[in-house]
Short mmCIF file of C-alpha atoms and ligand atoms in Angstrom, two decimals:
data_model
loop_
_atom_site.label_atom_id
_atom_site.label_comp_id
_atom_site.label_asym_id
_atom_site.label_seq_id
_atom_site.Cartn_x
_atom_site.Cartn_y
_atom_site.Cartn_z
CA MET R 1 -1.19 17.67 10.97
CA THR R 2 -3.66 14.84 10.51
CA TYR R 3 -4.61 13.67 7.09
CA ASN R 4 -7.57 11.53 6.17
CA LYS R 5 -7.15 11.14 2.45
CA LYS R 6 -8.90 9.00 -0.13
CA THR R 7 -6.86 6.06 -1.32
CA ILE R 8 -6.84 4.02 -4.52
CA GLU R 9 -9.41 1.75 -2.89
CA ASP R 10 -11.89 4.61 -2.55
CA ILE R 11 -12.26 5.25 -6.28
CA ASP R 12 -13.20 3.26 -9.35
CA VAL R 13 -10.10 2.74 -11.48
CA ALA R 14 -11.32 0.12 -13.95
CA GLY R 15 -10.65 1.16 -17.53
CA LYS R 16 -9.24 4.52 -16.39
CA ARG R 17 -5.84 5.93 -17.17
CA VAL R 18 -4.19 6.51 -13.80
CA LEU R 19 -1.06 8.65 -13.41
CA VAL R 20 0.96 7.40 -10.43
CA ARG R 21 3.78 9.52 -8.97
CA CYS R 22 6.29 7.03 -7.54
CA ASP R 23 9.56 7.53 -5.73
CA PHE R 24 11.97 5.74 -8.07
CA ASN R 25 14.87 7.94 -7.02
CA VAL R 26 17.01 4.85 -6.46
CA PRO R 27 20.65 4.90 -5.35
CA MET R 28 23.00 4.08 -8.23
CA LYS R 29 26.65 3.25 -8.58
CA SER R 30 28.43 2.91 -11.95
CA GLY R 31 25.12 2.57 -13.76
CA VAL R 32 23.74 -0.14 -11.48
CA ILE R 33 20.92 0.21 -8.93
CA THR R 34 22.47 -0.55 -5.53
CA ASP R 35 19.20 -0.85 -3.60
CA LYS R 36 15.81 -1.69 -5.17
CA LYS R 37 13.82 -1.10 -1.97
CA ARG R 38 11.99 1.90 -3.40
CA ILE R 39 10.91 -0.04 -6.48
CA VAL R 40 9.79 -3.02 -4.42
CA GLY R 41 7.93 -0.63 -2.11
CA ALA R 42 5.90 0.73 -5.05
CA LEU R 43 4.69 -2.71 -6.16
CA PRO R 44 1.54 -3.07 -3.99
CA THR R 45 0.01 0.12 -5.42
CA ILE R 46 0.96 -0.77 -9.00
CA GLN R 47 -0.32 -4.34 -8.61
CA TYR R 48 -3.62 -3.22 -7.10
CA LEU R 49 -4.23 -0.77 -9.94
CA ALA R 50 -3.30 -3.26 -12.67
CA LYS R 51 -5.38 -6.02 -11.11
CA ASN R 52 -8.37 -3.72 -10.96
CA GLY R 53 -8.18 -2.89 -14.65
CA ALA R 54 -6.53 0.53 -14.51
CA ARG R 55 -4.27 1.69 -17.33
CA VAL R 56 -1.28 2.59 -15.24
CA ILE R 57 1.07 5.46 -16.11
CA LEU R 58 4.01 5.66 -13.72
CA CYS R 59 6.25 8.69 -13.31
CA SER R 60 9.12 9.71 -11.06
CA HIS R 61 12.27 11.74 -10.87
CA MET R 62 15.73 10.29 -10.44
CA GLY R 63 18.74 12.32 -9.34
CA ARG R 64 19.27 15.93 -10.30
CA PRO R 65 19.39 15.90 -14.08
CA HIS R 66 19.52 18.82 -16.47
CA ASN R 67 16.44 19.80 -18.44
CA VAL R 68 17.51 17.65 -21.39
CA LEU R 69 13.99 17.31 -22.85
CA ASP R 70 13.41 21.07 -23.01
CA GLU R 71 14.10 22.95 -26.23
CA LYS R 72 17.26 24.47 -24.81
CA ILE R 73 19.34 22.82 -22.08
CA SER R 74 20.41 25.19 -19.33
CA LEU R 75 23.26 24.70 -16.90
CA ASN R 76 22.72 25.02 -13.18
CA LYS R 77 23.87 27.99 -11.11
CA LYS R 78 27.01 26.27 -9.86
CA GLU R 79 28.12 25.36 -13.36
CA LYS R 80 27.42 28.84 -14.67
CA LYS R 81 29.40 30.39 -11.81
CA LYS R 82 32.36 28.11 -12.45
CA ILE R 83 32.42 29.06 -16.11
CA ALA R 84 32.10 32.78 -15.32
CA GLU R 85 35.21 32.54 -13.15
CA LEU R 86 37.34 31.24 -16.04
CA PRO R 87 39.44 33.55 -18.27
CA GLU R 88 37.19 34.94 -20.97
CA GLU R 89 38.85 33.12 -23.86
CA GLU R 90 38.17 29.75 -22.17
CA GLN R 91 34.52 30.37 -21.36
CA LYS R 92 32.97 29.39 -24.69
CA ALA R 93 34.74 26.03 -24.85
CA ALA R 94 33.94 25.33 -21.19
CA GLU R 95 30.28 26.07 -21.75
CA LYS R 96 30.18 23.80 -24.79
CA ALA R 97 31.82 20.97 -22.81
CA ALA R 98 29.44 21.48 -19.88
CA LEU R 99 26.41 21.39 -22.17
CA GLU R 100 27.66 18.21 -23.82
CA LYS R 101 28.15 16.65 -20.43
CA ALA R 102 24.67 17.78 -19.34
CA ALA R 103 23.18 16.20 -22.44
CA ARG R 104 24.48 12.84 -21.29
CA ASP R 105 21.92 12.93 -18.46
CA VAL R 106 19.51 11.64 -21.12
CA SER R 107 21.09 8.24 -20.86
CA GLU R 108 22.69 8.41 -17.42
CA LEU R 109 19.56 9.43 -15.52
CA SER R 110 17.00 7.73 -17.74
CA LEU R 111 14.37 5.69 -15.93
CA GLN R 112 14.96 2.83 -18.39
CA ILE R 113 16.97 1.13 -15.65
CA VAL R 114 13.92 1.31 -13.36
CA CYS R 115 11.75 -0.10 -16.14
CA ASP R 116 14.13 -3.05 -16.44
CA ALA R 117 13.96 -3.59 -12.67
CA LEU R 118 10.14 -3.47 -12.75
CA ASN R 119 10.18 -6.09 -15.52
CA GLU R 120 12.43 -8.32 -13.41
CA LEU R 121 10.02 -7.90 -10.49
CA GLY R 122 7.12 -9.14 -12.60
CA ILE R 123 5.60 -5.83 -13.75
CA ALA R 124 5.59 -5.82 -17.56
CA ALA R 125 6.03 -2.05 -17.79
CA LYS R 126 6.79 -0.38 -21.11
CA MET R 127 9.08 2.66 -21.30
CA ALA R 128 8.18 6.01 -22.83
CA LYS R 129 11.01 8.01 -24.40
CA ASP R 130 9.69 11.29 -23.00
CA VAL R 131 7.41 12.72 -20.31
CA VAL R 132 4.74 14.72 -22.12
CA GLY R 133 6.10 14.32 -25.66
CA PRO R 134 4.69 12.38 -28.60
CA ASP R 135 5.98 9.00 -27.44
CA ALA R 136 4.44 9.28 -23.98
CA LYS R 137 1.16 10.52 -25.43
CA ALA R 138 0.91 7.74 -28.02
CA LYS R 139 1.85 5.00 -25.56
CA ALA R 140 -0.49 6.31 -22.86
CA ALA R 141 -3.38 6.45 -25.32
CA ALA R 142 -2.68 2.89 -26.48
CA LEU R 143 -2.67 1.37 -22.98
CA LYS R 144 -5.12 -1.46 -22.38
CA ASP R 145 -6.73 -2.31 -19.04
CA GLY R 146 -4.11 -3.65 -16.62
CA GLU R 147 -1.12 -2.47 -18.68
CA VAL R 148 1.69 -0.35 -17.25
CA LEU R 149 3.71 2.46 -18.81
CA LEU R 150 6.66 4.29 -17.26
CA LEU R 151 7.33 7.89 -18.31
CA GLU R 152 10.84 9.33 -18.53
CA ASN R 153 12.46 11.23 -15.65
CA VAL R 154 10.11 14.14 -14.91
CA ARG R 155 13.08 16.34 -14.02
CA PHE R 156 14.22 16.21 -17.65
CA HIS R 157 11.92 19.25 -17.85
CA ALA R 158 12.74 22.38 -15.84
CA ALA R 159 8.99 22.96 -15.50
CA GLU R 160 8.69 20.01 -13.11
CA GLU R 161 10.45 21.60 -10.14
CA LYS R 162 9.01 25.01 -11.00
CA ASN R 163 5.54 23.47 -10.71
CA ASP R 164 4.67 25.16 -13.98
CA PRO R 165 0.86 24.98 -14.42
CA ALA R 166 1.04 24.47 -18.20
CA PHE R 167 3.38 21.51 -17.72
CA ALA R 168 1.27 20.09 -14.89
CA LYS R 169 -1.81 20.38 -17.10
CA GLU R 170 -0.11 18.62 -19.98
CA LEU R 171 1.10 15.82 -17.70
CA ALA R 172 -2.39 15.52 -16.25
CA SER R 173 -3.86 15.30 -19.77
CA LEU R 174 -2.30 11.84 -20.14
CA ALA R 175 -4.62 10.46 -17.45
CA GLU R 176 -8.03 10.61 -15.78
CA ILE R 177 -6.97 9.99 -12.19
CA TYR R 178 -3.87 11.00 -10.21
CA VAL R 179 -2.32 8.86 -7.48
CA ASN R 180 0.53 10.14 -5.34
CA ASP R 181 2.62 7.38 -3.79
CA ALA R 182 5.94 9.21 -3.51
CA PHE R 183 6.28 10.15 0.15
CA GLY R 184 9.94 11.12 -0.32
CA THR R 185 8.93 14.14 -2.43
CA ALA R 186 5.61 14.91 -0.74
CA HIS R 187 7.16 17.96 0.97
CA ARG R 188 7.82 19.50 -2.45
CA ALA R 189 5.21 21.27 -4.53
CA HIS R 190 6.36 20.15 -7.97
CA ALA R 191 4.24 19.55 -11.08
CA SER R 192 4.15 15.76 -10.68
CA THR R 193 3.86 15.79 -6.88
CA ALA R 194 1.15 18.41 -6.44
CA GLY R 195 0.48 20.51 -9.56
CA VAL R 196 -1.33 17.75 -11.47
CA ALA R 197 -3.90 17.50 -8.67
CA ASP R 198 -5.36 20.81 -9.93
CA TYR R 199 -6.53 18.99 -13.04
CA LEU R 200 -7.38 15.44 -11.91
CA PRO R 201 -9.19 13.69 -9.07
CA ALA R 202 -6.29 12.89 -6.72
CA VAL R 203 -5.85 10.13 -4.13
CA CYS R 204 -2.95 8.44 -2.36
CA GLY R 205 -1.34 5.05 -2.89
CA TYR R 206 -0.52 2.51 -0.21
CA LEU R 207 2.90 3.92 0.68
CA ILE R 208 1.68 7.42 1.45
CA GLN R 209 -1.40 6.00 3.13
CA LYS R 210 0.80 4.02 5.54
CA GLU R 211 3.08 6.97 6.25
CA ILE R 212 0.25 9.33 7.12
CA SER R 213 -1.73 6.84 9.13
CA VAL R 214 1.15 5.55 11.27
CA MET R 215 2.93 8.85 11.78
CA GLY R 216 -0.30 10.80 12.01
CA LYS R 217 -1.59 8.58 14.79
CA ALA R 218 1.69 8.79 16.69
CA LEU R 219 1.54 12.56 16.64
CA GLU R 220 -2.16 13.08 17.27
CA ASN R 221 -3.23 10.19 19.44
CA PRO R 222 -0.15 8.31 20.64
CA ALA R 223 -0.15 5.27 22.89
CA ARG R 224 1.50 6.63 26.05
CA PRO R 225 4.01 7.13 27.40
CA PHE R 226 5.22 8.75 24.22
CA VAL R 227 9.00 8.95 24.05
CA ALA R 228 10.74 11.07 21.40
CA VAL R 229 14.39 10.25 20.74
CA LEU R 230 16.26 12.95 18.86
CA GLY R 231 19.85 12.97 17.73
CA GLY R 232 21.82 13.54 14.58
CA ALA R 233 24.24 16.20 13.65
CA LYS R 234 22.79 19.63 14.24
CA VAL R 235 20.27 21.36 16.46
CA SER R 236 19.65 23.82 13.63
CA ASP R 237 18.27 21.01 11.42
CA LYS R 238 15.90 19.85 14.13
CA ILE R 239 14.57 22.90 15.98
CA GLY R 240 11.17 22.51 14.32
CA VAL R 241 11.01 18.80 15.11
CA ILE R 242 12.04 19.25 18.75
CA ASN R 243 9.59 22.09 19.31
CA ASN R 244 6.71 20.16 17.79
CA LEU R 245 7.46 16.94 19.67
CA ILE R 246 7.94 18.69 23.03
CA GLU R 247 4.28 19.62 22.78
CA LYS R 248 3.20 16.03 22.34
CA CYS R 249 5.62 13.69 24.11
CA ASP R 250 6.01 12.62 27.72
CA THR R 251 9.75 12.10 27.52
CA LEU R 252 12.34 13.70 25.26
CA ILE R 253 15.71 11.97 24.87
CA ILE R 254 18.48 14.00 23.24
CA GLY R 255 21.68 12.43 21.90
CA GLY R 256 24.03 12.75 18.93
CA GLY R 257 25.96 15.82 17.88
CA MET R 258 23.11 18.13 18.85
CA ALA R 259 23.48 17.23 22.53
CA TYR R 260 26.64 19.37 22.77
CA THR R 261 24.78 22.58 22.02
CA PHE R 262 22.50 21.68 24.96
CA PHE R 263 25.58 21.02 27.15
CA ALA R 264 26.95 24.42 26.18
CA ALA R 265 23.57 25.94 27.08
CA MET R 266 23.99 24.38 30.53
CA GLY R 267 27.41 25.96 30.86
CA ASN R 268 29.51 22.85 30.25
CA ASN R 269 32.77 22.76 28.36
CA VAL R 270 32.25 20.88 25.09
CA GLY R 271 35.82 20.86 23.73
CA THR R 272 35.81 20.65 19.94
CA SER R 273 32.42 18.88 19.78
CA LEU R 274 29.85 19.91 17.21
CA CYS R 275 28.32 22.93 18.91
CA GLU R 276 26.29 25.71 17.35
CA ALA R 277 27.00 28.86 19.30
CA ASP R 278 24.13 30.69 17.61
CA LYS R 279 21.67 28.00 18.71
CA ILE R 280 22.48 28.04 22.43
CA GLU R 281 19.59 30.41 23.14
CA ASP R 282 17.24 28.11 21.20
CA ALA R 283 18.50 25.16 23.24
CA LYS R 284 17.79 27.07 26.46
CA ALA R 285 14.30 27.94 25.23
CA MET R 286 13.59 24.31 24.36
CA MET R 287 14.72 23.14 27.79
CA ALA R 288 12.49 25.75 29.42
CA LYS R 289 9.57 24.66 27.27
CA ALA R 290 10.13 21.02 28.25
CA ARG R 291 10.19 22.03 31.92
CA GLU R 292 7.02 24.09 31.58
CA ARG R 293 5.15 21.26 29.94
CA GLY R 294 6.39 18.68 32.43
CA VAL R 295 8.25 16.73 29.77
CA ASN R 296 10.90 14.39 31.14
CA PHE R 297 14.04 15.74 29.47
CA VAL R 298 16.89 13.23 29.25
CA ILE R 299 20.37 14.05 27.95
CA PRO R 300 23.63 12.09 27.97
CA VAL R 301 25.45 11.84 31.29
CA ASP R 302 28.58 10.51 29.63
CA ASN R 303 30.08 10.41 26.17
CA ILE R 304 32.62 8.72 23.96
CA ILE R 305 35.00 11.46 22.96
CA GLY R 306 37.66 11.37 20.24
CA ARG R 307 40.79 13.38 19.50
CA GLU R 308 39.59 14.35 16.04
CA TYR R 309 36.82 13.70 13.58
CA ASP R 310 38.30 10.51 12.18
CA GLU R 311 37.22 6.89 12.03
CA ASN R 312 40.37 5.65 13.77
CA THR R 313 40.95 8.47 16.21
CA PRO R 314 41.87 7.51 19.81
CA TYR R 315 38.79 7.63 22.05
CA MET R 316 37.62 7.29 25.63
CA ALA R 317 34.51 7.60 27.77
CA ILE R 318 34.01 10.67 29.95
CA TYR R 319 31.24 12.36 31.97
CA SER R 320 29.36 15.18 30.27
CA ASP R 321 30.63 17.88 32.61
CA SER R 322 34.28 16.93 32.09
CA ILE R 323 34.93 17.05 28.34
CA PRO R 324 38.50 18.35 28.03
CA ASP R 325 39.70 20.91 25.51
CA GLY R 326 40.87 19.36 22.26
CA TRP R 327 38.43 16.43 22.39
CA MET R 328 35.09 16.02 20.67
CA GLY R 329 31.96 14.07 21.52
CA MET R 330 31.43 11.26 19.04
CA ASP R 331 28.80 9.07 20.73
CA ILE R 332 26.84 8.69 23.94
CA GLY R 333 28.77 6.84 26.66
CA PRO R 334 28.15 3.47 28.35
CA VAL R 335 26.25 4.88 31.35
CA THR R 336 24.00 6.83 28.99
CA ARG R 337 23.37 3.74 26.87
CA GLU R 338 21.85 2.12 29.95
CA LEU R 339 20.03 5.26 31.02
CA PHE R 340 18.40 5.69 27.60
CA ALA R 341 17.54 1.97 27.38
CA LYS R 342 15.93 2.12 30.83
CA THR R 343 13.99 5.23 29.85
CA LEU R 344 12.58 3.40 26.83
CA ILE R 345 11.24 0.43 28.79
CA GLY R 346 7.46 0.55 28.92
CA ALA R 347 7.06 3.21 26.25
CA GLY R 348 3.80 3.08 24.31
CA THR R 349 5.06 5.05 21.32
CA VAL R 350 8.61 5.91 20.29
CA VAL R 351 9.47 8.36 17.54
CA TRP R 352 13.17 8.32 16.74
CA ASN R 353 15.04 10.72 14.55
CA GLY R 354 18.81 11.11 14.42
CA PRO R 355 21.63 8.71 15.33
CA MET R 356 23.13 8.91 18.83
CA GLY R 357 26.65 9.31 17.47
CA VAL R 358 28.78 8.99 14.37
CA SER R 359 27.28 5.57 13.82
CA GLU R 360 28.80 5.17 10.35
CA TRP R 361 32.08 4.41 12.19
CA LYS R 362 32.13 1.25 14.27
CA ASN R 363 33.91 2.77 17.27
CA PHE R 364 31.08 5.27 17.60
CA ALA R 365 28.06 3.14 16.75
CA ALA R 366 27.43 1.56 20.16
CA GLY R 367 25.07 4.29 21.35
CA THR R 368 22.88 4.13 18.27
CA GLU R 369 22.85 0.34 18.43
CA ALA R 370 21.90 0.32 22.13
CA VAL R 371 18.99 2.67 21.45
CA ALA R 372 17.87 0.61 18.43
CA LYS R 373 17.95 -2.53 20.56
CA ALA R 374 16.07 -0.88 23.43
CA ILE R 375 13.36 0.41 21.08
CA ALA R 376 13.06 -3.01 19.45
CA GLU R 377 12.66 -4.67 22.86
CA SER R 378 10.33 -2.02 24.31
CA GLY R 379 7.26 -3.38 22.56
CA ALA R 380 6.28 0.20 21.75
CA ILE R 381 4.88 1.40 18.45
CA SER R 382 8.17 2.51 16.94
CA ILE R 383 8.58 5.03 14.17
CA ILE R 384 11.90 5.91 12.59
CA GLY R 385 12.09 9.15 10.60
CA GLY R 386 15.05 10.69 8.80
CA GLY R 387 17.35 9.39 6.09
CA ASP R 388 20.45 8.67 8.18
CA SER R 389 18.42 7.20 11.04
CA ALA R 390 16.64 4.78 8.71
CA GLU R 391 19.96 3.79 7.20
CA ALA R 392 21.54 3.24 10.62
CA VAL R 393 18.66 1.07 11.83
CA GLU R 394 18.94 -1.03 8.69
CA ARG R 395 22.73 -1.30 8.84
CA LEU R 396 22.56 -2.38 12.50
CA GLY R 397 19.98 -5.06 11.70
CA TYR R 398 16.92 -3.73 13.57
CA ALA R 399 14.78 -2.73 10.59
CA ASP R 400 12.30 -5.60 10.84
CA LYS R 401 11.81 -4.95 14.57
CA MET R 402 10.39 -1.46 14.03
CA THR R 403 6.72 -0.68 13.40
CA HIS R 404 7.47 1.83 10.68
CA ILE R 405 10.56 3.19 8.99
CA SER R 406 9.59 6.26 7.05
CA THR R 407 10.67 6.19 3.41
CA GLY R 408 11.09 9.93 3.16
CA GLY R 409 14.08 11.69 4.72
CA GLY R 410 13.17 15.36 4.40
CA ALA R 411 9.46 14.62 4.11
CA SER R 412 9.34 12.65 7.36
CA LEU R 413 11.15 15.46 9.18
CA GLU R 414 8.66 18.03 7.89
CA PHE R 415 5.84 15.71 8.93
CA LEU R 416 7.32 15.42 12.44
CA GLU R 417 7.61 19.22 12.50
CA GLY R 418 3.88 19.38 11.96
CA LEU R 419 4.23 21.15 8.62
CA GLU R 420 1.76 20.69 5.81
CA LEU R 421 3.10 18.52 2.97
CA PRO R 422 1.89 19.88 -0.40
CA GLY R 423 1.97 16.45 -2.07
CA ILE R 424 -0.52 15.18 0.50
CA ALA R 425 -2.56 18.31 1.14
CA CYS R 426 -3.53 18.33 -2.57
CA LEU R 427 -5.25 14.91 -2.35
CA GLN R 428 -8.99 14.45 -1.85
CA ASP R 429 -10.27 14.11 1.70
CA LYS R 430 -12.29 11.05 2.65
P1 LIG T 501 18.65 12.08 9.89
O1 LIG T 501 19.13 12.02 8.46
O2 LIG T 501 18.20 10.75 10.37
O3 LIG T 501 17.65 13.17 10.11
P2 LIG T 501 20.90 13.69 10.69
O4 LIG T 501 21.21 13.95 9.26
O5 LIG T 501 20.41 14.81 11.51
O6 LIG T 501 19.91 12.43 10.82
O7 LIG T 501 22.18 13.18 11.46
C1 LIG T 501 23.00 12.14 10.99
C2 LIG T 501 24.43 12.53 11.03
O8 LIG T 501 24.78 13.00 12.32
C3 LIG T 501 25.33 11.37 10.74
O9 LIG T 501 26.12 11.67 9.61
C4 LIG T 501 26.21 11.27 11.99
O10 LIG T 501 27.55 10.97 11.69
C5 LIG T 501 26.11 12.66 12.56
N1 LIG T 501 26.43 12.70 13.99
C6 LIG T 501 25.80 12.07 14.99
N2 LIG T 501 26.41 12.31 16.17
C7 LIG T 501 27.45 13.10 15.91
C8 LIG T 501 28.47 13.69 16.71
N3 LIG T 501 28.51 13.49 18.02
N4 LIG T 501 29.39 14.45 16.08
C9 LIG T 501 29.34 14.65 14.76
N5 LIG T 501 28.41 14.13 13.95
C10 LIG T 501 27.47 13.36 14.51
MG1 LIG T 502 20.50 13.27 7.38
#
């Protein structure tokens, strides 16, 4: 999928009210933002618009709140099921308590905290108390050129995720132009990520522009050799990604938990390793496809195996054809670390998704670190997609050595699968 979409620089924004969908879904702990990266990432687009005289209206979701701004709050399926399982005489009280708890989302998942962070970062944003209610409407109408307003959490309305046209239209009515800069939700067709584009001229901000240009080029016209490195937990999560990349890459490196399903497909014993019996046929088909297309297919020759899935479990290195019963593969082994590093030398483009082992635990992080180091030193255009992969690269200290770390977990995977992303497809072509 290649996209050539208009950006904020391709339209005249001066004096116009511009609705910008950001990804302010920041990680929080005890009411404090633990990582402001997503807010900092949104600044270039906001600053450009403000500097060029736009009246900027920001919106985003945060977390999974209840629909606290709708007329009647509804509980989610899980909550309803839990209540239904209680003895009948307890159900009413339980429902009341659950609704009261849900109502607290108003304060706990309010974007006020993001507004405060924006203020600290030099954007004098004002906060609206609602999304499409009277406060948002009055404040949006009163904006002067260069001023910034932040709407409340769009998921305070159930209509957001339902992509309800009436809600999308009402949201759109606040503005004259729509800008999508939330790559993390671009694979979702929600009212604020896609629906509003039915009612407004729609373009992308700098974040989405960078994602689609860097990843798009890697997939459509890569500097060769193009090496795809795939790992992570499960084959089932990545079948689409592997199949799409096999058609484009010169070399495919497989590591992580998914490697064991491939070992099983080759007839090896995998002990208690993560292995999806129902995906063995898929693994065989992917290997055949790689062979047919002449793709160099590289899998681990040795592994670090552990007694059980535990941070402090005893471990040892062993060759891939000798994994004993009662042991599980936790990381690629030392010989494989060198093999993979050697394979990466001279690459023109590397797309990496999925850690090589349980890299959250230090005894099983060496494989992921070796691959990160090899990619950093390869001089290739390097693209990291996937939430856990991005986190691992950052934790291991290689983030600034990569060309591009995608900001969207699920969205970057769908992009690598070659799927159309509704939040991008809805924007105007150049
Ligand atoms: P991403 O989010 O980058 O797409 P995944 O979610 O597919 O990556 O995979 C990351 C997860 O895979 C991590 O939680 C990691 O612990 C797990 N993992 C990697 N290797 C193994 C393994 N050998 N056994 C079990 N889990 C693994
Ligand atoms: Mg993940």
